[in-house]
Amino acid sequence: MSSSLYYLKQNVVAEPLVDGWYAWAHLIPPATLSRNVTERHLKIMDSYIESPETHEAAVKDPRLLGGPFMDLKPRQQQAVEKLRERTLREREHLLILSRALEELDALLREKAAGFSLEPLYAEIPRALQGYVELVYDLNNHPSFRLIEPLLYKSPYYNCWLQTVALSEITGDDRPFVLSTPRLHDGEALHLPIPFASERLDHLFQAKRAPSPEGELWDALGLGDYDQARFRSLLTTDVPRPYQRYDGDGARWRYFGHACILLETRGVNVLLDPVLSYTYENDISRYTYEDLPDVIDYVLITHNHQDHILFETLLQLRHRIRHIVVPRNGAGALQDPSLKLLLQQCGFRNVIEISEMEEIPFERGSITALPFLGEHGDLNVLTKSAYLLKMGKHRLMFAADSCNISPEVYRHVHRDVGDVDALFVGMECDGAPMSWIYGPLLTQKLERQKDHSRRLAGSNYERALAIVEQFRCKDVYVYAMGQEPWLNYVMSIKYTEKSNPIIHSNRLMETCRSRGITAERLFGEKEILLD
Ligand SMILES: [Fe+2]
Ligand SMILES: [Fe+2]
């Protein structure tokens, strides 16, 4: 073994997996995982086994992007059958939990008619007893809340389902994460290391701080497990040095989608980290290499997979001082607590923030602002826009907030005043609610209803109302999912005729006609503020 110092190559992708499926936020809490196993994974696997050709054709059809089709190499039927058998054999407790959630919903529909819920506790499905409280809202609609901390401590949560798959990437294309499992096909090195393990920090530190090869391997604690494979992912090439901001004002850099880094000499803040790796490509971009060694605050706007990506967060964990998430924890199945979830994944520095609450720091502050809609009218609390004050600059990040009720931001404006720069997402078509939340529903939602409840951001009128309300001087449309390195979580391809493009073009025209700077961000951008 060589005594030279080695880095982990900059183009090494580290995909966190749960039972072989890409770990997005609903695959970590046991209840949402159980529903996705039975209602998404097993169904997609059944469909693939029945007709792999249909899947192979569907993933080539741009109209079916993001649909329930596996994007696998040809002839993977046997491998998928094996995965399906293993799921049925070894994940029985999750199958039971999923069924129990269905039975509990049915019980409440049938028997909770406005009278006391106490007699129903005896009828709660066994698998859920002790993990739920039954409640009515004030209109006597029955429901339940999950006692999430107990579920994480129960046998339903098994951190050994978690692995990390390492492979080298040379282009932007990656299979869509909600529908394609990562099979053991010899392409990736699958490390059996749970997300919370500090071993992963050792591994990811090596992207910037080199180590002797043996030391790096020992830190992973994997014995003889595929050491030769691991060696191929290392390099002696020194990474590009990071250029920190050293001016008297502030600098922001757009990394793609909703990911923006803001820096002053004293503090830096990173929003919705979703990053590209470094490899040869045609679209210029900032990557992991362009981040500071210490990130003071990471801000998460909401729990959609294009805004909270464990793949990125786990690789940055050792650099993050604080990670700020919208407060929730009300125990709704569709709204798992981000604080608990991140804590399970080894983050010890999670700050929950409520609407209109402020976190001060030297010469600035972070204020959480209401984020409306974009969640199919489900009661989801994990949503926050942010106002960032950095020195004399005031920037508002509205993410996918859909300004359905402009009165809300009128009240907010009365409290916080004008904003210099607005960043607003305008994905105004949005997927139907079932795209993300479908597996959690235990009763079929009619197609028409599903399609009326969309995960849509602000359109022209709604975004313009925010610009006018806060008297913004600069407007940046972002979070549009247009960067090709986002395809594996977004599956969006716009044309000039797509509503989000038409509406954002109109917004930019209107703004410019009023002397407001306006731009739809794409790829990379740097702005220096004095
Ligand atoms: Fe969203
Ligand atoms: Fe989004």
Coordinates of C-alpha atoms and ligand atoms in Angstrom, one line a residue:
M1 CA 0.0 0.0 0.0
S2 CA 1.4 3.4 -1.0
S3 CA 2.2 6.0 1.6
S4 CA 1.2 8.9 -0.7
L5 CA -1.6 11.2 0.2
Y6 CA -4.9 10.5 -1.6
Y7 CA -8.1 12.5 -2.2
L8 CA -11.5 11.0 -3.0
K9 CA -12.0 12.0 -6.7
Q10 CA -14.2 15.0 -7.2
N11 CA -16.4 13.1 -9.6
V12 CA -17.2 10.4 -7.1
V13 CA -21.0 10.3 -6.6
A14 CA -22.1 9.1 -3.2
E15 CA -25.7 8.0 -3.4
P16 CA -27.4 7.3 0.0
L17 CA -29.7 4.3 -0.3
V18 CA -32.4 2.7 1.8
D19 CA -32.8 -0.9 1.0
G20 CA -31.4 -0.3 -2.5
W21 CA -33.6 2.7 -3.3
Y22 CA -32.4 6.3 -3.4
A23 CA -32.8 7.9 0.0
W24 CA -35.1 10.8 -0.4
A25 CA -36.8 12.2 2.7
H26 CA -39.8 9.9 2.8
L27 CA -37.6 6.8 2.9
I28 CA -36.1 7.6 6.2
P29 CA -39.0 7.8 8.7
P30 CA -40.5 4.3 9.2
A31 CA -44.1 5.2 8.5
T32 CA -43.5 7.0 5.2
L33 CA -40.9 4.3 4.2
S34 CA -43.5 1.5 4.8
R35 CA -46.0 3.2 2.6
N36 CA -43.5 3.8 -0.2
V37 CA -42.3 0.2 0.0
T38 CA -45.8 -1.2 -0.5
E39 CA -47.4 1.5 -2.7
R40 CA -44.4 2.6 -4.8
H41 CA -41.5 0.2 -4.8
L42 CA -43.4 -3.1 -4.9
K43 CA -45.8 -1.8 -7.5
I44 CA -43.0 -0.5 -9.8
M45 CA -41.2 -3.8 -9.4
D46 CA -44.3 -5.9 -10.2
S47 CA -44.9 -3.8 -13.3
Y48 CA -41.2 -4.1 -14.4
I49 CA -41.2 -7.9 -13.9
E50 CA -44.4 -8.2 -15.9
S51 CA -43.1 -6.1 -18.9
P52 CA -39.5 -4.8 -18.8
E53 CA -39.9 -3.7 -22.4
T54 CA -42.7 -1.2 -21.4
H55 CA -40.3 0.4 -18.9
E56 CA -37.4 0.5 -21.4
A57 CA -39.6 2.2 -23.9
A58 CA -41.2 4.6 -21.3
V59 CA -37.9 6.0 -20.0
K60 CA -37.0 7.0 -23.6
D61 CA -40.3 9.0 -24.0
P62 CA -39.9 12.6 -22.8
R63 CA -43.7 12.8 -22.1
L64 CA -43.3 10.1 -19.4
L65 CA -40.4 11.7 -17.6
G66 CA -40.7 11.2 -13.8
G67 CA -43.2 8.4 -14.3
P68 CA -43.2 5.1 -12.4
F69 CA -40.8 3.4 -14.8
M70 CA -37.4 1.9 -14.0
D71 CA -34.5 3.3 -16.0
L72 CA -32.3 0.2 -15.8
K73 CA -29.8 -1.4 -18.1
P74 CA -31.5 -4.0 -20.5
R75 CA -32.5 -7.4 -19.1
Q76 CA -32.6 -6.7 -15.4
Q77 CA -35.7 -8.8 -14.8
Q78 CA -33.9 -11.4 -12.6
A79 CA -32.2 -8.8 -10.5
V80 CA -35.5 -7.0 -9.9
E81 CA -37.2 -10.3 -9.1
K82 CA -34.5 -10.9 -6.5
L83 CA -35.0 -7.4 -5.0
R84 CA -38.7 -8.0 -4.9
E85 CA -38.4 -11.3 -3.2
R86 CA -36.0 -9.9 -0.6
T87 CA -38.4 -7.0 0.1
L88 CA -41.3 -9.4 0.7
R89 CA -39.1 -11.8 2.8
E90 CA -37.0 -9.4 4.9
R91 CA -39.2 -6.3 5.2
E92 CA -42.2 -8.0 6.6
H93 CA -42.4 -5.6 9.5
L94 CA -42.6 -2.6 7.1
L95 CA -45.4 -4.3 5.1
I96 CA -47.3 -4.9 8.3
L97 CA -46.8 -1.2 9.4
S98 CA -48.1 0.0 6.0
R99 CA -51.2 -2.3 6.3
A100 CA -51.8 -1.0 9.8
L101 CA -51.8 2.6 8.6
E102 CA -54.4 1.6 6.1
E103 CA -56.5 -0.2 8.7
L104 CA -56.3 2.7 11.1
D105 CA -57.6 5.1 8.4
A106 CA -60.4 2.7 7.7
L107 CA -61.2 2.4 11.4
L108 CA -61.5 6.1 11.8
R109 CA -63.6 6.5 8.7
E110 CA -66.0 3.8 9.9
K111 CA -66.2 4.4 13.6
A112 CA -65.1 7.9 14.6
A113 CA -68.4 9.8 14.2
G114 CA -67.9 12.6 16.7
F115 CA -68.2 10.7 19.9
S116 CA -65.3 10.1 22.2
L117 CA -62.4 8.3 20.5
E118 CA -61.3 6.5 23.7
P119 CA -63.1 3.2 22.9
L120 CA -61.3 3.0 19.6
Y121 CA -57.8 2.7 21.2
A122 CA -58.5 -1.0 21.8
E123 CA -59.1 -1.4 18.1
I124 CA -56.0 0.3 16.8
P125 CA -54.1 -2.2 14.7
R126 CA -51.6 -4.0 16.8
A127 CA -48.6 -2.8 14.8
L128 CA -49.4 0.8 15.6
Q129 CA -50.5 0.5 19.2
G130 CA -48.5 2.8 21.4
Y131 CA -47.3 4.9 18.4
V132 CA -50.4 7.0 17.7
E133 CA -52.8 9.4 19.3
L134 CA -56.3 9.7 17.9
V135 CA -57.7 13.1 17.4
Y136 CA -60.5 15.1 15.9
D137 CA -60.2 18.6 14.3
L138 CA -62.8 21.1 15.4
N139 CA -65.2 19.9 12.7
N140 CA -65.1 16.4 14.1
H141 CA -63.0 15.0 11.2
P142 CA -61.0 12.2 12.8
S143 CA -57.3 11.6 12.2
F144 CA -54.3 10.4 14.1
R145 CA -50.8 11.7 14.9
L146 CA -47.8 9.6 14.9
I147 CA -45.5 9.7 17.9
E148 CA -42.5 9.9 15.6
P149 CA -39.6 9.8 18.2
L150 CA -40.9 6.4 19.4
L151 CA -41.2 5.1 15.9
Y152 CA -37.5 5.9 15.4
K153 CA -36.7 3.9 18.5
S154 CA -38.9 1.0 17.5
P155 CA -37.9 -2.1 15.4
Y156 CA -39.6 -0.3 12.4
Y157 CA -36.5 1.9 12.1
N158 CA -33.5 -0.1 10.9
C159 CA -30.4 2.0 10.1
W160 CA -28.8 -1.1 8.6
L161 CA -31.1 -0.7 5.6
Q162 CA -29.0 2.3 4.8
T163 CA -26.0 2.0 2.5
V164 CA -23.9 4.5 0.4
A165 CA -23.1 3.6 -3.2
L166 CA -19.9 5.2 -4.6
S167 CA -19.3 5.4 -8.3
E168 CA -17.6 7.8 -10.8
I169 CA -19.8 10.2 -12.8
T170 CA -18.8 11.6 -16.2
G171 CA -22.0 13.3 -17.3
D172 CA -25.3 14.8 -16.0
D173 CA -27.5 11.8 -16.8
R174 CA -28.7 9.7 -13.8
P175 CA -31.8 7.5 -13.5
F176 CA -34.8 9.2 -11.9
V177 CA -34.6 8.4 -8.1
L178 CA -38.3 7.8 -7.2
S179 CA -38.7 5.0 -9.6
T180 CA -35.3 3.3 -10.2
P181 CA -33.6 1.2 -7.6
R182 CA -29.8 1.0 -7.5
L183 CA -29.1 -2.6 -8.2
H184 CA -25.8 -4.4 -7.4
D185 CA -24.7 -4.5 -11.0
G186 CA -21.0 -4.1 -10.4
E187 CA -21.0 -0.4 -11.3
A188 CA -21.0 1.0 -7.8
L189 CA -19.2 0.2 -4.6
H190 CA -22.0 -0.3 -2.0
L191 CA -20.7 0.6 1.5
P192 CA -22.8 -0.9 4.3
I193 CA -22.5 2.2 6.5
P194 CA -25.6 3.8 8.1
F195 CA -26.0 7.5 7.4
A196 CA -25.4 8.6 11.0
S197 CA -21.9 7.0 11.0
E198 CA -18.9 9.3 11.4
R199 CA -17.1 7.1 9.0
L200 CA -18.9 8.9 6.2
D201 CA -17.4 12.2 7.5
H202 CA -13.9 10.7 7.2
L203 CA -14.7 9.6 3.7
F204 CA -16.1 12.9 2.5
Q205 CA -13.4 15.0 4.2
A206 CA -11.0 13.3 1.8
K207 CA -12.5 15.3 -1.0
R208 CA -10.5 18.2 0.3
A209 CA -8.0 16.9 2.9
P210 CA -5.8 14.1 1.7
S211 CA -5.0 11.0 3.7
P212 CA -2.8 7.9 3.2
E213 CA -4.8 5.3 1.4
G214 CA -4.6 2.8 4.3
E215 CA -5.8 5.3 6.8
L216 CA -8.8 6.2 4.7
W217 CA -9.7 2.6 4.3
D218 CA -9.2 1.8 8.0
A219 CA -11.5 4.7 8.9
L220 CA -14.3 3.1 6.9
G221 CA -13.8 0.0 9.0
L222 CA -14.7 -2.4 6.3
G223 CA -11.9 -4.9 6.6
D224 CA -11.1 -6.5 3.2
Y225 CA -14.4 -5.5 1.7
D226 CA -13.7 -4.5 -1.9
Q227 CA -10.6 -2.5 -1.2
A228 CA -9.3 -2.6 -4.7
R229 CA -12.6 -1.1 -6.0
F230 CA -12.2 1.7 -3.4
R231 CA -8.6 2.4 -4.5
S232 CA -9.9 3.2 -8.0
L233 CA -11.9 6.1 -6.6
L234 CA -8.9 7.8 -5.1
T235 CA -6.5 10.3 -6.7
T236 CA -3.4 12.3 -5.9
D237 CA -4.7 15.3 -7.9
V238 CA -5.1 18.3 -5.7
P239 CA -8.6 19.8 -5.8
R240 CA -9.2 23.4 -7.0
P241 CA -8.7 25.8 -4.0
Y242 CA -11.8 27.5 -2.8
Q243 CA -11.9 31.3 -3.3
R244 CA -13.4 32.8 -0.1
Y245 CA -15.0 36.2 -0.1
D246 CA -12.9 38.8 1.6
G247 CA -14.7 42.1 0.7
D248 CA -16.5 44.5 2.9
G249 CA -19.9 43.8 1.4
A250 CA -21.4 40.4 0.5
R251 CA -21.3 37.9 -2.4
W252 CA -23.8 35.5 -3.5
R253 CA -23.3 32.6 -5.9
Y254 CA -26.0 30.5 -7.6
F255 CA -25.1 26.8 -7.7
G256 CA -28.2 25.8 -9.7
H257 CA -31.9 25.3 -8.9
A258 CA -32.5 26.7 -5.3
C259 CA -29.0 26.3 -4.1
I260 CA -27.4 29.7 -3.3
L261 CA -24.3 30.5 -1.2
L262 CA -24.2 33.9 0.5
E263 CA -21.0 35.1 2.1
T264 CA -19.8 38.1 4.0
R265 CA -16.4 38.3 5.6
G266 CA -17.9 37.0 8.9
V267 CA -20.6 34.5 8.0
N268 CA -21.8 32.3 5.2
V269 CA -25.2 30.8 4.5
L270 CA -26.1 28.0 2.1
L271 CA -29.7 27.5 0.9
D272 CA -31.2 24.2 -0.2
P273 CA -27.9 22.5 -1.0
V274 CA -28.2 20.4 -4.2
L275 CA -24.9 20.4 -6.0
S276 CA -23.2 19.1 -9.1
Y277 CA -20.0 17.1 -8.9
T278 CA -17.0 18.3 -10.9
Y279 CA -16.6 16.7 -14.3
E280 CA -16.1 17.8 -17.9
N281 CA -19.3 19.4 -19.2
D282 CA -20.7 22.1 -21.5
I283 CA -22.6 24.1 -18.8
S284 CA -20.4 26.1 -16.5
R285 CA -21.3 25.6 -12.9
Y286 CA -20.1 25.8 -9.3
T287 CA -19.6 22.5 -7.6
Y288 CA -18.7 21.0 -4.2
E289 CA -15.2 22.5 -4.8
D290 CA -16.7 26.0 -4.6
L291 CA -17.9 25.7 -1.0
P292 CA -16.1 27.0 2.1
D293 CA -14.6 24.6 4.6
V294 CA -17.1 25.7 7.2
I295 CA -20.7 26.5 6.4
D296 CA -22.2 28.6 9.2
Y297 CA -25.9 28.1 8.3
V298 CA -27.6 25.7 5.9
L299 CA -31.2 26.7 5.4
I300 CA -33.8 24.2 4.1
T301 CA -37.0 25.7 2.6
H302 CA -39.2 22.6 2.4
N303 CA -39.2 18.8 2.3
H304 CA -39.2 18.2 -1.5
Q305 CA -36.4 16.1 -2.9
D306 CA -35.1 19.0 -5.0
H307 CA -34.6 21.1 -1.9
I308 CA -33.4 18.7 0.7
L309 CA -31.1 16.1 -0.7
F310 CA -29.3 13.8 1.6
E311 CA -26.7 13.0 -1.0
T312 CA -25.5 16.5 -0.7
L313 CA -26.2 17.1 3.0
L314 CA -24.3 13.9 4.1
Q315 CA -21.2 15.0 2.2
L316 CA -21.3 18.4 3.8
R317 CA -22.2 17.3 7.3
H318 CA -18.7 17.7 8.7
R319 CA -18.6 21.3 7.5
I320 CA -22.0 22.5 8.7
R321 CA -22.2 24.5 11.9
H322 CA -26.0 24.8 12.0
I323 CA -28.8 23.4 9.8
V324 CA -32.0 25.4 10.0
V325 CA -35.3 23.7 9.1
P326 CA -39.0 24.7 9.3
R327 CA -40.6 23.7 12.6
N328 CA -43.1 20.8 12.4
G329 CA -43.3 17.6 14.4
A330 CA -47.1 17.5 14.5
G331 CA -47.0 13.8 13.7
A332 CA -48.9 13.9 10.4
L333 CA -47.9 11.1 8.1
Q334 CA -47.4 13.4 5.2
D335 CA -45.2 15.8 7.2
P336 CA -42.4 14.0 9.0
S337 CA -40.3 16.0 11.3
L338 CA -37.1 17.2 9.5
K339 CA -35.4 17.8 12.8
L340 CA -35.9 14.2 13.9
L341 CA -35.0 12.9 10.5
L342 CA -31.8 14.9 10.3
Q343 CA -30.9 13.8 13.8
Q344 CA -31.3 10.2 12.8
C345 CA -28.9 11.0 9.9
G346 CA -26.2 12.2 12.3
F347 CA -26.8 15.9 12.3
R348 CA -26.4 17.2 15.9
N349 CA -26.9 20.9 15.1
V350 CA -30.5 21.2 13.8
I351 CA -32.3 24.4 14.6
E352 CA -36.1 24.5 14.0
I353 CA -37.5 27.8 13.1
S354 CA -41.1 29.1 13.2
E355 CA -42.8 31.6 10.9
M356 CA -41.6 35.1 11.6
E357 CA -38.9 33.9 14.0
E358 CA -35.4 35.4 13.7
I359 CA -31.9 34.0 14.1
P360 CA -29.5 36.9 14.6
F361 CA -25.8 36.7 13.7
E362 CA -23.0 39.3 13.3
R363 CA -24.2 42.1 11.1
G364 CA -27.2 40.2 10.0
S365 CA -30.0 37.7 10.6
I366 CA -32.2 35.0 9.2
T367 CA -36.0 35.4 9.4
A368 CA -38.4 32.6 8.5
L369 CA -41.4 33.8 6.5
P370 CA -44.6 32.0 5.6
F371 CA -44.4 29.7 2.5
L372 CA -47.8 29.1 1.0
G373 CA -49.2 26.2 -0.9
E374 CA -47.3 23.9 -3.3
H375 CA -48.2 20.8 -1.3
G376 CA -51.5 19.7 -2.8
D377 CA -53.5 21.4 0.0
L378 CA -52.1 18.9 2.5
N379 CA -51.5 20.1 5.9
V380 CA -47.7 20.3 5.8
L381 CA -45.9 22.6 8.2
T382 CA -42.4 22.0 6.9
K383 CA -42.3 25.0 4.7
S384 CA -40.4 28.3 5.0
A385 CA -39.4 31.2 2.9
Y386 CA -36.4 33.1 4.3
L387 CA -35.4 36.8 4.6
L388 CA -31.7 37.2 4.9
K389 CA -30.2 40.4 6.2
M390 CA -26.5 40.6 5.5
G391 CA -25.0 44.0 6.4
K392 CA -27.3 46.5 4.7
H393 CA -28.6 44.0 2.1
R394 CA -32.0 42.3 2.4
L395 CA -32.6 39.2 0.3
M396 CA -35.8 37.1 0.3
F397 CA -35.8 33.5 -0.8
A398 CA -39.4 32.5 -1.5
A399 CA -38.5 29.0 -3.0
D400 CA -41.6 27.3 -4.3
S401 CA -44.1 29.4 -2.3
C402 CA -47.3 29.9 -4.3
N403 CA -48.6 33.3 -3.5
I404 CA -52.3 32.1 -3.3
S405 CA -53.2 34.7 -0.7
P406 CA -51.3 37.9 -1.2
E407 CA -52.7 39.3 2.1
V408 CA -50.2 37.0 3.9
Y409 CA -47.2 38.8 2.4
R410 CA -48.9 42.1 2.9
H411 CA -48.9 41.3 6.7
V412 CA -45.4 40.1 6.5
H413 CA -44.3 43.3 4.7
R414 CA -45.8 45.4 7.4
D415 CA -43.4 43.6 9.8
V416 CA -40.2 43.2 7.8
G417 CA -40.4 46.1 5.3
D418 CA -38.9 46.2 1.8
V419 CA -36.6 43.7 0.3
D420 CA -33.7 44.4 -2.1
A421 CA -33.6 41.1 -4.0
L422 CA -36.3 38.5 -4.4
F423 CA -35.5 34.9 -5.4
V424 CA -38.8 33.2 -6.5
G425 CA -39.6 29.8 -7.9
M426 CA -42.1 29.8 -10.8
E427 CA -42.7 26.1 -11.5
C428 CA -46.3 27.1 -11.9
D429 CA -47.7 23.9 -13.5
G430 CA -46.5 21.5 -10.8
A431 CA -46.9 17.7 -10.6
P432 CA -50.2 16.3 -9.3
M433 CA -50.3 15.8 -5.5
S434 CA -50.0 12.0 -5.9
W435 CA -46.6 12.2 -7.5
I436 CA -44.9 12.6 -4.1
Y437 CA -47.7 11.9 -1.6
G438 CA -49.7 9.2 -3.5
P439 CA -48.2 6.3 -1.6
L440 CA -49.4 7.8 1.7
L441 CA -53.0 7.9 0.7
T442 CA -54.9 4.9 1.8
Q443 CA -57.9 5.6 -0.3
K444 CA -57.7 6.3 -4.0
L445 CA -58.1 10.0 -4.9
E446 CA -60.1 10.6 -8.1
R447 CA -57.8 11.6 -11.0
Q448 CA -59.6 15.0 -11.4
K449 CA -59.2 15.9 -7.8
D450 CA -55.5 14.8 -7.9
H451 CA -54.9 16.9 -10.9
S452 CA -56.5 19.9 -9.4
R453 CA -54.2 19.7 -6.3
R454 CA -50.8 20.4 -7.8
L455 CA -47.3 21.0 -6.4
A456 CA -47.2 24.3 -8.2
G457 CA -45.2 27.5 -7.4
S458 CA -46.1 31.0 -8.2
N459 CA -47.3 32.0 -11.7
Y460 CA -46.9 35.5 -13.3
E461 CA -49.6 37.3 -11.3
R462 CA -48.6 35.7 -8.0
A463 CA -44.9 36.3 -8.3
L464 CA -45.5 39.9 -9.5
A465 CA -47.6 40.5 -6.4
I466 CA -44.6 39.5 -4.2
V467 CA -42.3 41.8 -6.2
E468 CA -44.8 44.7 -5.8
Q469 CA -45.5 44.0 -2.1
F470 CA -41.8 44.1 -1.1
R471 CA -40.8 46.8 -3.6
C472 CA -38.0 44.6 -4.8
K473 CA -35.2 46.2 -6.9
D474 CA -33.8 42.9 -8.2
V475 CA -35.8 39.8 -9.1
Y476 CA -34.3 36.4 -9.8
V477 CA -36.4 33.5 -10.9
Y478 CA -34.8 30.3 -9.6
A479 CA -35.7 26.8 -8.5
M480 CA -36.9 25.9 -12.0
G481 CA -35.3 22.5 -12.3
Q482 CA -33.6 23.4 -15.6
E483 CA -30.1 22.4 -14.8
P484 CA -29.5 19.0 -16.4
W485 CA -27.7 17.7 -13.3
L486 CA -31.0 18.0 -11.4
N487 CA -32.9 15.6 -13.8
Y488 CA -32.5 12.6 -11.5
V489 CA -34.6 14.3 -8.8
M490 CA -36.7 16.6 -10.9
S491 CA -37.5 15.1 -14.3
I492 CA -38.4 18.4 -15.9
K493 CA -37.8 19.5 -19.4
Y494 CA -39.3 22.8 -20.5
T495 CA -39.8 24.2 -24.0
E496 CA -40.6 27.8 -24.8
K497 CA -44.2 26.9 -24.7
S498 CA -44.1 25.6 -21.1
N499 CA -46.1 27.7 -18.6
P500 CA -43.2 28.2 -16.2
I501 CA -41.2 29.7 -19.1
I502 CA -44.0 31.8 -20.4
H503 CA -44.9 33.1 -17.0
S504 CA -41.4 33.8 -15.9
N505 CA -40.6 35.6 -19.2
R506 CA -43.6 37.8 -18.6
L507 CA -42.5 38.6 -15.1
M508 CA -39.0 39.5 -16.3
E509 CA -40.5 41.8 -19.1
T510 CA -42.8 43.5 -16.6
C511 CA -40.0 44.0 -14.1
R512 CA -37.6 45.4 -16.7
S513 CA -40.2 47.8 -18.0
R514 CA -40.4 49.2 -14.5
G515 CA -36.6 49.5 -14.1
I516 CA -36.3 46.4 -11.9
T517 CA -33.4 44.0 -12.7
A518 CA -34.8 40.6 -13.6
E519 CA -33.2 37.4 -14.6
R520 CA -34.1 33.7 -14.7
L521 CA -31.0 32.0 -13.2
F522 CA -29.5 29.0 -15.0
G523 CA -26.2 27.2 -14.4
E524 CA -24.1 29.6 -12.4
K525 CA -24.2 33.3 -11.4
E526 CA -22.1 35.5 -9.1
I527 CA -23.2 38.9 -7.7
L528 CA -21.1 41.1 -5.5
L529 CA -22.9 43.5 -3.2
D530 CA -21.1 46.5 -1.9
Ligands
FE1 FE -41.4 22.1 -3.9
FE2 FE -38.9 22.9 -6.1

